[in-house]
Amino acid sequence: MKLFKGFEEIVEKDKPLASLTTFRLGGPADYFIVPQNEDQLRGVLERAAQTDLPIRVLGNGSNVLVSDEGVRGVVIQLSPKGFGGLSVTEDLVRAGASLSLAGLVRGAAEAHLSGLEPLVGIPGWVGGAVRMNAGGKFGDIGQVVERVKVMDTKGQSFYRERDDLAFGYRTSNISARFVLEAELRLTADSERRISHLMKEVWITKKNSQPMANRSAGCVFKNPRGLSAGALIDQVGLKGTRVGGASVSRKHANYIVAGKECTAKDVRDLIELVRKKVHERTETFLELELEVWT
Ligand SMILES: Cc1cc2nc3c(=O)[nH]c(=O)nc-3n(C[C@H](O)[C@H](O)[C@H](O)COP(=O)(O)OP(=O)(O)OC[C@H]3O[C@@H](n4cnc5c(N)ncnc54)[C@H](O)[C@@H]3O)c2cc1C
């Protein structure tokens, strides 16, 4: 622990990551660090910079598959206590990176502000959601982002303003490693309309996606103009299993983990689905979830 001397309270060595992901799969991180504030984050980044250890940031782990062997280097998770704040000033909501999307949506609704309803039911945190532009058919978070506070791996923090931000399908142009906070410009609306839309989004999601299973949401991005789920279904792969992993019968773009599932089972199933879909439709499926090795 010489490398992180002085930070022992927030650093764990060989920390198992499975319980920190929604798949509940995968091995340990060499170093797992939970900074409580920006100074601590800067401090550990300065230490890590003296090495060539890779640095990753983990939110709620709902879009990652950690390999069974775990990940080398440093995994940083910004503490929800230190980075999970929420404040509302008129139509502007300021949210910390480690605030859950559920907490964010609830906070906005309580302030009678509309614009975040499309995020209902997405189990991520604000930082990961902004970086990946989380959302769905009702809209995505990028539509309401006003500015984002970020920090690079040298520990420098700065703002990225709306004019200079670009959000696409499950992607953004935020390249600094850490999103620390996001400011979201919302629209005043009635409590009744907001809760009606939230219910609609929730019911749509619950009816079409296996929300109760262990997964990381959609595995593949939708190819332009097509639905990855529909392609996988068309090829007849719903219910296909490899070990403890199976293609969901409810939504073919979800891989769900059963008992005894390993990350390798999921990766092998991903490759099988890709191969079959490519053979039969000549479409290459690009991953939406991230595989950490
Ligand atoms: C049941 C289920 C349903 C889902 N439904 C949807 C959906 O409808 N729409 C959708 O878009 N997604 C969906 N997802 C996927 C996932 O919830 C989203 O992608 C979410 O935004 C990921 O947030 P996270 O905090 O879990 O990020 P993680 O999975 O922890 O990380 C994802 C990526 O973001 C990066 N990251 C995380 N935190 C930060 C930060 N503070 N700063 C910079 N980078 C960061 C990570 O390094 C990684 O690259 C679903 C997942 C599940 C399990």
PDB file of N, CA, C and O in Angstrom, residues 197-225:
ATOM      1  N   LEU A 197     -46.313  10.874 -16.915  1.00  0.00           N
ATOM      2  CA  LEU A 197     -45.263  10.462 -17.852  1.00  0.00           C
ATOM      3  C   LEU A 197     -44.311   9.455 -17.196  1.00  0.00           C
ATOM      4  O   LEU A 197     -43.885   8.475 -17.822  1.00  0.00           O
ATOM      5  N   MET A 198     -43.992   9.701 -15.902  1.00  0.00           N
ATOM      6  CA  MET A 198     -43.106   8.759 -15.191  1.00  0.00           C
ATOM      7  C   MET A 198     -43.727   7.364 -15.172  1.00  0.00           C
ATOM      8  O   MET A 198     -43.038   6.362 -15.390  1.00  0.00           O
ATOM      9  N   LYS A 199     -45.033   7.317 -14.912  1.00  0.00           N
ATOM     10  CA  LYS A 199     -45.726   6.017 -14.873  1.00  0.00           C
ATOM     11  C   LYS A 199     -45.686   5.349 -16.241  1.00  0.00           C
ATOM     12  O   LYS A 199     -45.435   4.150 -16.366  1.00  0.00           O
ATOM     13  N   GLU A 200     -45.920   6.155 -17.285  1.00  0.00           N
ATOM     14  CA  GLU A 200     -45.927   5.601 -18.643  1.00  0.00           C
ATOM     15  C   GLU A 200     -44.558   4.982 -18.979  1.00  0.00           C
ATOM     16  O   GLU A 200     -44.476   3.866 -19.508  1.00  0.00           O
ATOM     17  N   VAL A 201     -43.496   5.716 -18.649  1.00  0.00           N
ATOM     18  CA  VAL A 201     -42.144   5.210 -18.944  1.00  0.00           C
ATOM     19  C   VAL A 201     -41.904   3.918 -18.155  1.00  0.00           C
ATOM     20  O   VAL A 201     -41.407   2.920 -18.684  1.00  0.00           O
ATOM     21  N   TRP A 202     -42.295   3.927 -16.874  1.00  0.00           N
ATOM     22  CA  TRP A 202     -42.061   2.765 -16.015  1.00  0.00           C
ATOM     23  C   TRP A 202     -42.816   1.534 -16.537  1.00  0.00           C
ATOM     24  O   TRP A 202     -42.257   0.437 -16.647  1.00  0.00           O
ATOM     25  N   ILE A 203     -44.076   1.731 -16.894  1.00  0.00           N
ATOM     26  CA  ILE A 203     -44.887   0.590 -17.357  1.00  0.00           C
ATOM     27  C   ILE A 203     -44.308   0.037 -18.667  1.00  0.00           C
ATOM     28  O   ILE A 203     -44.143  -1.169 -18.840  1.00  0.00           O
ATOM     29  N   THR A 204     -43.930   0.933 -19.571  1.00  0.00           N
ATOM     30  CA  THR A 204     -43.340   0.491 -20.847  1.00  0.00           C
ATOM     31  C   THR A 204     -42.094  -0.340 -20.585  1.00  0.00           C
ATOM     32  O   THR A 204     -41.894  -1.410 -21.164  1.00  0.00           O
ATOM     33  N   LYS A 205     -41.252   0.155 -19.671  1.00  0.00           N
ATOM     34  CA  LYS A 205     -39.993  -0.528 -19.381  1.00  0.00           C
ATOM     35  C   LYS A 205     -40.245  -1.886 -18.713  1.00  0.00           C
ATOM     36  O   LYS A 205     -39.658  -2.895 -19.101  1.00  0.00           O
ATOM     37  N   LYS A 206     -41.139  -1.873 -17.721  1.00  0.00           N
ATOM     38  CA  LYS A 206     -41.405  -3.099 -16.964  1.00  0.00           C
ATOM     39  C   LYS A 206     -42.012  -4.186 -17.855  1.00  0.00           C
ATOM     40  O   LYS A 206     -41.712  -5.359 -17.712  1.00  0.00           O
ATOM     41  N   ASN A 207     -42.844  -3.755 -18.797  1.00  0.00           N
ATOM     42  CA  ASN A 207     -43.492  -4.736 -19.676  1.00  0.00           C
ATOM     43  C   ASN A 207     -42.552  -5.296 -20.732  1.00  0.00           C
ATOM     44  O   ASN A 207     -42.783  -6.374 -21.261  1.00  0.00           O
ATOM     45  N   SER A 208     -41.506  -4.549 -21.067  1.00  0.00           N
ATOM     46  CA  SER A 208     -40.687  -5.002 -22.194  1.00  0.00           C
ATOM     47  C   SER A 208     -39.295  -5.483 -21.790  1.00  0.00           C
ATOM     48  O   SER A 208     -38.586  -6.075 -22.608  1.00  0.00           O
ATOM     49  N   GLN A 209     -38.867  -5.214 -20.548  1.00  0.00           N
ATOM     50  CA  GLN A 209     -37.489  -5.555 -20.173  1.00  0.00           C
ATOM     51  C   GLN A 209     -37.467  -6.407 -18.897  1.00  0.00           C
ATOM     52  O   GLN A 209     -38.298  -6.224 -18.016  1.00  0.00           O
ATOM     53  N   PRO A 210     -36.493  -7.324 -18.790  1.00  0.00           N
ATOM     54  CA  PRO A 210     -36.430  -8.200 -17.609  1.00  0.00           C
ATOM     55  C   PRO A 210     -35.803  -7.462 -16.420  1.00  0.00           C
ATOM     56  O   PRO A 210     -34.666  -7.727 -16.042  1.00  0.00           O
ATOM     57  N   MET A 211     -36.557  -6.559 -15.825  1.00  0.00           N
ATOM     58  CA  MET A 211     -36.008  -5.673 -14.797  1.00  0.00           C
ATOM     59  C   MET A 211     -35.601  -6.407 -13.518  1.00  0.00           C
ATOM     60  O   MET A 211     -34.782  -5.907 -12.750  1.00  0.00           O
ATOM     61  N   ALA A 212     -36.209  -7.582 -13.274  1.00  0.00           N
ATOM     62  CA  ALA A 212     -35.933  -8.269 -12.000  1.00  0.00           C
ATOM     63  C   ALA A 212     -34.699  -9.171 -12.084  1.00  0.00           C
ATOM     64  O   ALA A 212     -34.243  -9.691 -11.073  1.00  0.00           O
ATOM     65  N   ASN A 213     -34.159  -9.354 -13.294  1.00  0.00           N
ATOM     66  CA  ASN A 213     -33.010 -10.268 -13.435  1.00  0.00           C
ATOM     67  C   ASN A 213     -31.685  -9.527 -13.314  1.00  0.00           C
ATOM     68  O   ASN A 213     -31.625  -8.315 -13.469  1.00  0.00           O
ATOM     69  N   ARG A 214     -30.630 -10.321 -13.076  1.00  0.00           N
ATOM     70  CA  ARG A 214     -29.281  -9.721 -13.070  1.00  0.00           C
ATOM     71  C   ARG A 214     -28.845  -9.517 -14.521  1.00  0.00           C
ATOM     72  O   ARG A 214     -28.779 -10.478 -15.292  1.00  0.00           O
ATOM     73  N   SER A 215     -28.543  -8.253 -14.867  1.00  0.00           N
ATOM     74  CA  SER A 215     -28.124  -7.957 -16.245  1.00  0.00           C
ATOM     75  C   SER A 215     -27.356  -6.638 -16.234  1.00  0.00           C
ATOM     76  O   SER A 215     -27.144  -6.050 -15.171  1.00  0.00           O
ATOM     77  N   ALA A 216     -26.977  -6.183 -17.418  1.00  0.00           N
ATOM     78  CA  ALA A 216     -26.400  -4.832 -17.522  1.00  0.00           C
ATOM     79  C   ALA A 216     -27.190  -4.062 -18.581  1.00  0.00           C
ATOM     80  O   ALA A 216     -26.639  -3.283 -19.342  1.00  0.00           O
ATOM     81  N   GLY A 217     -28.481  -4.299 -18.630  1.00  0.00           N
ATOM     82  CA  GLY A 217     -29.316  -3.606 -19.616  1.00  0.00           C
ATOM     83  C   GLY A 217     -29.048  -4.150 -21.010  1.00  0.00           C
ATOM     84  O   GLY A 217     -28.646  -5.313 -21.176  1.00  0.00           O
ATOM     85  N   CYS A 218     -29.252  -3.312 -22.010  1.00  0.00           N
ATOM     86  CA  CYS A 218     -29.059  -3.777 -23.392  1.00  0.00           C
ATOM     87  C   CYS A 218     -27.587  -4.093 -23.636  1.00  0.00           C
ATOM     88  O   CYS A 218     -26.712  -3.314 -23.273  1.00  0.00           O
ATOM     89  N   VAL A 219     -27.355  -5.224 -24.261  1.00  0.00           N
ATOM     90  CA  VAL A 219     -25.980  -5.663 -24.507  1.00  0.00           C
ATOM     91  C   VAL A 219     -25.395  -4.976 -25.738  1.00  0.00           C
ATOM     92  O   VAL A 219     -24.245  -4.538 -25.748  1.00  0.00           O
ATOM     93  N   PHE A 220     -26.223  -4.849 -26.801  1.00  0.00           N
ATOM     94  CA  PHE A 220     -25.733  -4.303 -28.072  1.00  0.00           C
ATOM     95  C   PHE A 220     -26.422  -2.978 -28.394  1.00  0.00           C
ATOM     96  O   PHE A 220     -27.573  -2.752 -28.008  1.00  0.00           O
ATOM     97  N   LYS A 221     -25.708  -2.135 -29.130  1.00  0.00           N
ATOM     98  CA  LYS A 221     -26.333  -0.917 -29.640  1.00  0.00           C
ATOM     99  C   LYS A 221     -27.252  -1.289 -30.795  1.00  0.00           C
ATOM    100  O   LYS A 221     -26.959  -2.238 -31.533  1.00  0.00           O
ATOM    101  N   ASN A 222     -28.301  -0.538 -30.980  1.00  0.00           N
ATOM    102  CA  ASN A 222     -29.144  -0.766 -32.151  1.00  0.00           C
ATOM    103  C   ASN A 222     -28.390  -0.300 -33.395  1.00  0.00           C
ATOM    104  O   ASN A 222     -27.945   0.841 -33.449  1.00  0.00           O
ATOM    105  N   PRO A 223     -28.229  -1.186 -34.387  1.00  0.00           N
ATOM    106  CA  PRO A 223     -27.593  -0.735 -35.635  1.00  0.00           C
ATOM    107  C   PRO A 223     -28.500   0.334 -36.276  1.00  0.00           C
ATOM    108  O   PRO A 223     -29.715   0.302 -36.050  1.00  0.00           O
ATOM    109  N   ARG A 224     -27.913   1.242 -37.032  1.00  0.00           N
ATOM    110  CA  ARG A 224     -28.700   2.336 -37.627  1.00  0.00           C
ATOM    111  C   ARG A 224     -30.010   1.831 -38.262  1.00  0.00           C
ATOM    112  O   ARG A 224     -29.983   0.940 -39.120  1.00  0.00           O
ATOM    113  N   GLY A 225     -31.107   2.379 -37.806  1.00  0.00           N
ATOM    114  CA  GLY A 225     -32.408   2.047 -38.389  1.00  0.00           C
ATOM    115  C   GLY A 225     -32.946   0.667 -38.025  1.00  0.00           C
ATOM    116  O   GLY A 225     -34.009   0.273 -38.508  1.00  0.00           O
TER     117      GLY A 225
END
